[in-house]
Every structure is written in C-alpha cells, then in structure tokens.
Short mmCIF file of C-alpha atoms in Angstrom, two decimals:
data_model
loop_
_atom_site.label_atom_id
_atom_site.label_comp_id
_atom_site.label_asym_id
_atom_site.label_seq_id
_atom_site.Cartn_x
_atom_site.Cartn_y
_atom_site.Cartn_z
CA UNK A 28 72.65 116.69 116.38
CA UNK A 29 69.33 114.90 115.84
CA UNK A 30 70.44 113.66 112.46
CA UNK A 31 73.72 112.33 113.81
CA UNK A 32 71.77 110.33 116.39
CA UNK A 33 69.54 108.80 113.69
CA UNK A 34 72.52 107.99 111.70
CA UNK A 35 74.09 106.30 114.58
CA UNK A 36 70.82 104.46 115.30
CA UNK A 37 70.30 103.01 111.78
CA UNK A 38 74.01 101.88 111.43
CA UNK A 39 73.86 100.39 114.99
CA UNK A 40 70.68 98.45 114.07
CA UNK A 41 72.30 97.04 110.81
CA UNK A 42 75.54 96.35 112.78
CA UNK A 43 73.78 94.44 115.46
CA UNK A 44 71.81 92.49 112.97
CA UNK A 45 75.02 91.71 111.01
CA UNK A 46 76.78 90.26 114.16
CA UNK A 47 73.70 88.13 114.90
CA UNK A 48 73.51 86.77 111.32
CA UNK A 49 77.14 86.28 110.51
CA UNK A 50 77.83 83.23 112.90
CA UNK A 51 74.73 81.46 111.62
CA UNK A 52 75.47 81.91 107.82
CA UNK A 53 79.18 81.21 108.38
CA UNK A 54 78.21 77.99 110.11
CA UNK A 55 76.18 77.07 107.17
CA UNK A 56 78.94 77.98 104.69
CA UNK A 57 81.59 76.04 106.58
CA UNK A 58 79.59 73.05 107.93
CA UNK A 59 79.82 71.03 104.71
CA UNK A 60 83.45 71.62 104.37
CA UNK A 61 84.07 70.67 108.08
CA UNK A 62 82.18 67.33 107.47
CA UNK A 63 84.32 66.75 104.43
CA UNK A 64 87.46 67.32 106.40
CA UNK A 65 86.36 65.10 109.09
CA UNK A 66 85.32 62.39 106.54
CA UNK A 67 88.90 62.65 104.89
CA UNK A 68 90.66 62.36 108.24
CA UNK A 69 88.55 59.34 109.26
CA UNK A 70 89.42 57.57 105.88
CA UNK A 71 93.05 58.47 106.22
CA UNK A 72 93.09 61.06 103.38
CA UNK A 73 94.02 63.76 105.79
CA UNK A 74 95.91 63.98 109.04
CA UNK A 75 93.55 64.69 111.93
CA UNK A 76 95.83 67.32 113.54
CA UNK A 77 95.46 69.85 110.46
CA UNK A 78 91.54 69.73 110.22
CA UNK A 79 91.05 72.88 112.37
CA UNK A 80 93.93 74.72 110.67
CA UNK A 81 92.40 74.04 107.28
CA UNK A 82 89.03 75.00 108.51
CA UNK A 83 90.34 78.29 109.84
CA UNK A 84 92.05 79.07 106.44
CA UNK A 85 88.95 77.95 104.61
CA UNK A 86 86.75 80.54 106.69
CA UNK A 87 89.12 83.37 105.35
CA UNK A 88 88.46 82.18 101.62
CA UNK A 89 84.61 81.94 102.35
CA UNK A 90 84.34 85.38 103.79
CA UNK A 91 84.55 87.27 100.41
CA UNK A 92 81.71 85.19 99.26
CA UNK A 93 79.75 85.12 102.44
CA UNK A 94 80.06 88.67 103.64
CA UNK A 95 77.97 90.24 100.96
CA UNK A 96 75.12 87.98 101.62
CA UNK A 97 75.49 88.39 105.35
CA UNK A 98 75.48 92.31 104.94
CA UNK A 99 72.56 92.10 102.31
CA UNK A 100 70.30 89.97 104.78
CA UNK A 101 71.29 92.22 107.65
CA UNK A 102 70.16 95.32 105.97
CA UNK A 103 66.84 93.84 104.75
CA UNK A 104 66.15 92.55 108.32
CA UNK A 105 67.17 95.57 110.24
CA UNK A 106 65.39 97.98 108.04
CA UNK A 107 62.49 95.76 107.75
CA UNK A 108 62.04 95.74 111.47
CA UNK A 109 62.00 99.44 111.52
CA UNK A 110 59.31 99.48 108.79
CA UNK A 111 57.37 96.89 110.63
CA UNK A 112 57.43 99.09 113.96
CA UNK A 113 56.52 102.22 111.85
CA UNK A 114 59.92 103.77 112.86
CA UNK A 115 60.67 104.41 109.31
CA UNK A 116 57.33 106.00 108.69
CA UNK A 117 58.09 108.42 111.60
CA UNK A 118 61.51 109.29 110.07
CA UNK A 119 59.89 109.81 106.79
CA UNK A 120 57.38 112.22 108.44
CA UNK A 121 60.44 114.14 109.73
CA UNK A 122 61.99 114.57 106.27
CA UNK A 123 64.14 111.46 106.38
CA UNK A 124 63.04 109.33 103.35
CA UNK A 125 64.86 106.76 101.24
CA UNK A 126 67.45 109.05 99.86
CA UNK A 127 68.68 110.06 103.36
CA UNK A 128 68.71 106.42 104.42
CA UNK A 129 70.73 105.72 101.37
CA UNK A 130 73.08 108.37 102.14
CA UNK A 131 73.30 107.13 105.80
CA UNK A 132 74.07 103.69 104.74
CA UNK A 133 76.67 104.59 102.06
CA UNK A 134 79.62 104.67 104.42
CA UNK A 135 78.71 101.43 105.96
CA UNK A 136 78.29 99.87 102.50
CA UNK A 137 81.65 101.27 101.33
CA UNK A 138 83.35 99.88 104.54
CA UNK A 139 82.05 96.44 103.89
CA UNK A 140 83.03 96.65 100.36
CA UNK A 141 86.66 97.57 101.32
CA UNK A 142 86.78 94.78 103.74
CA UNK A 143 85.59 92.28 101.03
CA UNK A 144 88.19 93.71 98.65
CA UNK A 145 90.96 93.22 101.19
CA UNK A 146 89.86 89.54 101.83
CA UNK A 147 89.26 88.74 98.22
CA UNK A 148 92.30 90.49 96.60
CA UNK A 149 94.94 90.06 99.28
CA UNK A 150 94.12 87.73 102.39
CA UNK A 151 92.08 85.12 100.39
CA UNK A 152 94.81 84.14 97.99
CA UNK A 153 97.39 83.93 100.97
CA UNK A 154 94.92 81.65 102.77
CA UNK A 155 94.60 79.33 99.78
CA UNK A 156 98.31 79.22 99.30
CA UNK A 157 98.84 78.45 103.15
CA UNK A 158 96.04 75.67 102.86
CA UNK A 159 97.63 74.20 99.83
CA UNK A 160 101.07 74.24 101.42
CA UNK A 161 99.79 72.65 104.51
CA UNK A 162 98.03 69.96 102.46
CA UNK A 163 101.14 69.26 100.31
CA UNK A 164 103.30 68.95 103.40
CA UNK A 165 100.72 66.60 105.02
CA UNK A 166 100.32 64.45 102.01
CA UNK A 167 103.98 63.88 101.63
CA UNK A 168 103.90 62.19 105.06
CA UNK A 169 100.38 61.01 104.99
CA UNK A 170 100.87 57.37 104.89
CA UNK A 171 102.81 57.31 108.05
CA UNK A 172 101.10 60.05 109.90
CA UNK A 173 97.70 58.27 109.65
CA UNK A 174 98.89 54.97 111.19
CA UNK A 175 97.17 54.22 114.42
CA UNK A 176 98.36 51.76 117.08
CA UNK A 177 96.37 48.50 117.02
CA UNK A 178 94.67 49.11 113.72
CA UNK A 179 95.27 48.00 110.19
CA UNK A 180 95.76 50.92 107.77
CA UNK A 181 95.42 50.50 104.00
CA UNK A 182 97.49 52.83 101.65
CA UNK A 183 95.71 55.19 99.24
CA UNK A 184 96.48 53.07 96.31
CA UNK A 185 95.30 49.87 97.98
CA UNK A 186 98.46 48.10 97.36
CA UNK A 187 99.82 47.96 100.93
CA UNK A 188 98.55 47.37 104.35
CA UNK A 189 100.25 48.60 107.63
CA UNK A 190 99.87 47.43 111.22
CA UNK A 191 101.63 48.66 114.38
CA UNK A 192 101.01 47.26 117.76
CA UNK A 193 102.33 50.27 119.68
CA UNK A 194 103.44 53.92 118.73
CA UNK A 195 105.48 56.31 120.69
CA UNK A 196 104.07 59.54 122.04
CA UNK A 197 105.43 61.43 119.07
CA UNK A 198 104.53 58.50 116.45
CA UNK A 199 107.99 58.39 115.17
CA UNK A 200 108.84 54.82 116.51
CA UNK A 201 106.63 51.66 116.32
CA UNK A 202 106.63 48.21 117.84
CA UNK A 203 105.71 44.88 116.20
CA UNK A 204 105.28 46.32 112.80
CA UNK A 205 103.51 44.20 110.01
CA UNK A 206 103.43 45.30 106.32
CA UNK A 207 101.76 43.59 103.28
CA UNK A 208 102.54 44.89 99.87
CA UNK A 209 101.11 43.63 96.64
CA UNK A 210 102.61 44.20 93.32
CA UNK A 211 100.66 42.36 90.61
CA UNK A 212 100.58 38.69 91.56
CA UNK A 213 103.64 38.98 93.92
CA UNK A 214 102.96 39.38 97.68
CA UNK A 215 105.59 40.54 99.96
CA UNK A 216 105.12 40.48 103.95
CA UNK A 217 107.37 42.34 106.27
CA UNK A 218 107.41 41.93 110.08
CA UNK A 219 109.63 43.83 112.40
CA UNK A 220 110.09 44.05 116.30
CA UNK A 221 110.42 47.90 115.89
CA UNK A 222 110.49 50.47 113.31
CA UNK A 223 111.04 54.21 112.98
CA UNK A 224 110.29 57.01 110.58
CA UNK A 225 113.05 58.42 108.35
CA UNK A 226 113.23 61.41 106.11
CA UNK A 227 115.80 62.02 103.42
CA UNK A 228 116.52 65.82 103.64
CA UNK A 229 118.10 65.86 100.12
CA UNK A 230 115.42 64.17 98.22
CA UNK A 231 112.41 64.75 100.64
CA UNK A 232 111.56 61.04 100.39
CA UNK A 233 110.13 59.44 103.47
CA UNK A 234 110.99 55.97 104.65
CA UNK A 235 110.01 53.55 107.42
CA UNK A 236 113.12 51.85 108.66
CA UNK A 237 112.37 48.39 109.89
CA UNK A 238 114.77 46.72 112.36
CA UNK A 239 115.41 43.18 113.29
CA UNK A 240 112.67 41.53 111.14
CA UNK A 241 111.78 39.10 108.49
CA UNK A 242 110.68 39.45 104.76
CA UNK A 243 108.40 36.78 103.25
CA UNK A 244 108.13 36.63 99.51
CA UNK A 245 105.25 34.72 98.19
CA UNK A 246 104.92 33.23 94.80
CA UNK A 247 101.77 34.14 92.59
CA UNK A 248 100.17 30.80 93.33
CA UNK A 249 101.27 31.01 97.06
CA UNK A 250 102.61 27.47 96.89
CA UNK A 251 106.26 28.59 97.50
CA UNK A 252 107.79 31.22 99.64
CA UNK A 253 111.01 32.54 100.57
CA UNK A 254 112.16 33.86 104.10
CA UNK A 255 114.86 36.65 104.51
CA UNK A 256 115.97 38.04 107.81
CA UNK A 257 117.43 41.51 107.99
CA UNK A 258 118.86 43.79 110.59
CA UNK A 259 117.63 47.03 108.78
CA UNK A 260 115.12 47.43 105.98
CA UNK A 261 113.91 50.65 104.34
CA UNK A 262 110.45 51.00 102.97
CA UNK A 263 109.96 53.99 100.64
CA UNK A 264 106.52 55.60 100.56
CA UNK A 265 105.15 57.15 97.42
CA UNK A 266 105.10 60.93 97.21
CA UNK A 267 101.90 62.83 96.41
CA UNK A 268 102.12 64.48 92.94
CA UNK A 269 101.51 68.14 93.37
CA UNK A 270 99.24 70.13 90.99
CA UNK A 271 101.11 72.45 88.75
CA UNK A 272 100.76 76.31 89.43
CA UNK A 273 98.61 76.80 86.48
CA UNK A 274 95.94 74.57 88.07
CA UNK A 275 96.23 76.45 91.27
CA UNK A 276 95.61 80.01 90.24
CA UNK A 277 93.45 80.80 93.21
CA UNK A 278 96.60 80.96 95.20
CA UNK A 279 98.34 83.34 92.92
CA UNK A 280 98.76 86.84 94.21
CA UNK A 281 96.65 89.46 92.69
CA UNK A 282 99.63 91.37 91.52
CA UNK A 283 100.69 88.27 89.55
CA UNK A 284 97.25 88.13 87.94
CA UNK A 285 97.29 91.65 86.92
CA UNK A 286 100.39 91.09 84.71
CA UNK A 287 99.11 87.80 83.17
CA UNK A 288 97.52 87.55 79.93
CA UNK A 289 96.17 83.97 80.38
CA UNK A 290 92.43 83.88 80.16
CA UNK A 291 92.10 81.66 83.19
CA UNK A 292 94.07 84.23 85.21
CA UNK A 293 91.98 87.06 83.82
CA UNK A 294 88.78 85.22 84.95
CA UNK A 295 90.19 84.72 88.29
CA UNK A 296 91.18 88.36 88.67
CA UNK A 297 87.66 89.51 87.50
CA UNK A 298 86.03 87.24 90.01
CA UNK A 299 88.11 88.63 92.91
CA UNK A 300 87.32 92.27 91.62
CA UNK A 301 83.64 91.27 91.54
CA UNK A 302 83.32 90.41 95.16
CA UNK A 303 83.55 94.02 96.67
CA UNK A 304 81.32 95.15 93.64
CA UNK A 305 78.74 92.58 94.65
CA UNK A 306 78.89 93.89 98.09
CA UNK A 307 78.01 97.32 97.12
CA UNK A 308 75.37 96.25 94.61
CA UNK A 309 73.61 94.02 97.42
CA UNK A 310 74.06 96.77 99.94
CA UNK A 311 72.00 99.31 97.86
CA UNK A 312 69.43 96.77 96.89
CA UNK A 313 69.07 95.81 100.47
CA UNK A 314 68.17 99.44 101.44
CA UNK A 315 65.66 99.67 98.42
CA UNK A 316 64.29 96.29 99.02
CA UNK A 317 63.65 96.60 102.75
CA UNK A 318 60.33 98.54 102.69
CA UNK A 319 57.56 96.53 104.19
CA UNK A 320 54.35 96.83 106.21
CA UNK A 321 53.42 95.82 109.76
CA UNK A 322 51.19 93.15 108.56
CA UNK A 323 53.98 91.62 106.36
CA UNK A 324 56.55 91.48 109.19
CA UNK A 325 60.33 91.93 109.13
CA UNK A 326 60.92 88.71 107.30
CA UNK A 327 58.51 89.41 104.36
CA UNK A 328 61.44 90.20 101.99
CA UNK A 329 63.92 87.61 103.19
CA UNK A 330 63.09 84.99 100.63
CA UNK A 331 63.19 87.61 97.79
CA UNK A 332 66.65 88.66 99.11
CA UNK A 333 68.08 85.21 99.24
CA UNK A 334 66.73 84.56 95.73
CA UNK A 335 68.30 87.71 94.49
CA UNK A 336 71.66 86.57 95.85
CA UNK A 337 71.51 83.15 94.41
CA UNK A 338 70.76 84.41 90.89
CA UNK A 339 73.38 87.13 91.30
CA UNK A 340 76.07 84.62 92.46
CA UNK A 341 75.34 82.08 89.88
CA UNK A 342 75.31 84.70 87.02
CA UNK A 343 78.75 85.71 88.25
CA UNK A 344 79.93 82.05 88.21
CA UNK A 345 78.63 81.56 84.60
CA UNK A 346 80.41 84.83 83.68
CA UNK A 347 83.64 83.62 85.34
CA UNK A 348 83.36 80.26 83.29
CA UNK A 349 82.67 82.14 80.15
CA UNK A 350 85.75 84.29 80.53
CA UNK A 351 87.90 81.25 81.57
CA UNK A 352 86.89 79.29 78.49
CA UNK A 353 87.01 82.13 75.92
CA UNK A 354 83.40 82.44 75.28
CA UNK A 355 83.31 86.02 75.89
CA UNK A 356 86.06 88.56 75.61
CA UNK A 357 87.94 89.71 78.66
CA UNK A 358 86.82 93.28 77.90
CA UNK A 359 83.10 92.21 78.28
CA UNK A 360 84.06 89.84 81.03
CA UNK A 361 82.08 89.77 84.11
CA UNK A 362 81.08 93.37 84.00
CA UNK A 363 77.71 92.65 82.26
CA UNK A 364 76.47 90.93 85.38
CA UNK A 365 77.10 93.96 87.53
CA UNK A 366 75.50 96.10 84.94
CA UNK A 367 72.41 94.08 85.06
CA UNK A 368 72.38 94.55 88.80
CA UNK A 369 72.81 98.36 88.50
CA UNK A 370 69.79 98.30 86.25
CA UNK A 371 67.88 96.42 88.97
CA UNK A 372 69.02 99.00 91.62
CA UNK A 373 67.79 101.82 89.39
CA UNK A 374 64.44 100.05 88.78
CA UNK A 375 63.89 99.70 92.59
CA UNK A 376 64.97 103.39 93.04
CA UNK A 377 62.30 104.55 90.58
CA UNK A 378 59.83 102.34 92.10
CA UNK A 379 60.38 103.91 95.39
CA UNK A 380 60.03 107.16 93.57
CA UNK A 381 56.61 106.23 92.12
CA UNK A 382 55.28 104.91 95.39
CA UNK A 383 56.33 108.13 97.30
CA UNK A 384 59.23 106.72 99.13
CA UNK A 385 61.63 109.11 97.86
CA UNK A 386 59.86 112.36 98.69
CA UNK A 387 62.28 114.96 99.87
CA UNK A 388 59.58 117.26 101.17
CA UNK A 389 55.91 117.03 102.26
CA UNK A 390 53.31 118.20 99.87
CA UNK A 391 51.87 121.65 100.14
CA UNK A 392 48.14 122.27 100.18
CA UNK A 393 48.60 126.03 99.12
CA UNK A 394 46.50 127.19 102.00
CA UNK A 395 43.34 125.16 101.17
CA UNK A 396 41.75 123.02 103.62
CA UNK A 397 41.88 119.28 103.13
CA UNK A 398 38.91 117.69 101.55
#
C-alpha cells in the first residue's frame, strides 16, 4: 500500500511539472512559426484567415519533436526538487533507490513514447497533408483573397498592381477597380465601375470579371496609347505551381513509406520511428541524471539536460541527412545514434552504481559496533 502511494506521488510530481513546462516550451517552439505566418499574411503571401488553422496543424507536427524534450526536462526538474528537499534520500533509506525509481517511471516513459509514436507515425503526416492542402487551396486564390479595400496590392511576381475602392462583406464583389499590368515594355491599365470573382470549375482557373470599364494600352515609350471600352473583361490569375509528391514526403502516410525503396522515404520513415525511441532514451537519462544536492538546487542539471537534447537531436538530423543522401546504408541508418544514447544510459547507470545510488539493501555491520 505504501509503495503504491509512493508510485502515485512520484508520477504525480513528474506529471504536474510536465503540465507546467509544456505550455512554455510549446510557445517557444511555435512562436517563430507564428511570427513567420503573420509576416506572410501581412506581405500578402498568405491569407490572414488561415493563420491560426495552420498554427494549430503546425503544433501537431511539432509535438513529436517537442514532447520528448518536455518530458525529459520535467523528469529532471521534478526529481531534482525531490533530491533538493532530501525526499529521495528518505526514500533511499526506506529501500527505494534508483532501480525502484526507474521501475516506477517506466510505465510513464512508455506511455509518453506511445503518444509520441502516434503523433509521429499517424497524426503528424495527416497534419502536414492538411496544412499543405490548405496552403494549396489558399495559394490558388491568393491574389484575389488578399486584396484590401482602399489599398494598392502588388502581385507576387511584381507585374500587376490591384486597387479596389470598396469590397462587399464576402469580398466577392468590388467597386471602382483599377488594375495595372506590365509585360515587358508594354503597360496595360484597366479600370472598372465594379468587378466580381469568377472560378472555372472545370479548369480550376480563377478570374476577376470586370464590368463597364475601360482598357488603356500604353506604348513602350508612353507617347501613344489606345483606349477600349468594354462591357465585360476577364482577367485570369496565375495559379501556384504545386510541389510534386516526391518533394512532400513528410505528408506521406507511414504505410506508404514502409513499402517504398526510395532512400528519401526510408530516411523519413526512420526519422518518424526515432521520435518515440528518443522519448524513451531521454526519459531514462532524465531519471539517472536528476540526482543533485540541496546546495546545487533543482535547476543544477537543467543546462546539462538541454545540452544533451541539442546534441541528440542534431545527431539524429545528421543521420537522417546521411541516409537521405546515401552516405550510409539504410541498415545502418539512424540506429547508431540511439545506440550511442543507450551507451550513455548504461554509463550513467554504472555511475550511479559506483556512487551508491543503486544499492538495493543497506549495508550490514555483522553485529559490530560502528567505529
């Protein structure tokens, strides 16, 4: 009964710390991406109404990378506080040493690894696919969707300038529209009393249908021009060229990667599998690394923990690139990185053994009085 209480207490301490650390680290992971999305929306490269949708999908893809770090730091901080308050010393005096703590934390470590595996192998690729699909749809109508009433809008290629004095609530119709297009030395200017968006369902092309306006054609030296009156005039907008599927393998389902023999797909598959493995390795290292003294404080090992994570994740990135470029064989792949981390786990384990942290039983004095 007492052991079950201790189990719940240790797991609760780590869980509470994880809940406190997770929002902070996720904010750090996502803040730069959020700023990039806002910058793209402000510059007209991205519709503003999909920024938070993309950010939500991005958080799903970030979780497999961030959760092992969050869990690692949570273990180091939670157990570090227990060491600082001498609670772990009291538990060790009762026969609960590092082996027992490892056994207590193992179900939690495996649970986090399973969660990371689900995010990395199943939910992550789906989120990437949804994000790319939303971006593709938005890019197809980007030139029209980013026009703002009363402001000049330059096209992505810099060849066209749009202006609309008024927009309807659904932004489908416009009043007093001005369009200047430049093709080489020729300049065309279109003006219209009103315009509306038009989509060709068969081809997927998008148009701006101008009504009751004029078209001005300027010569290269701008000394001569021609004016044409029109009742309807269709302006076709360029469609965004989508990336081929081979260059978007991050959105491929894991089942597809398992059947592929392409080295790029193999590298992506091994990267996804490496995420839950890293969660387990970092969890074990966290338990063995957390030992500290009251004088050192609970944050004594935090810098070392972050340094270990940075080295680990960069080694995984290097191994992934090596596999993708054929530098190493897929059989060797990324597994050597996890093998090195396993060696680090064993070294920390034996260090604890040498320092007395793994004693299962207190020493006997064979009936002799202490000196």
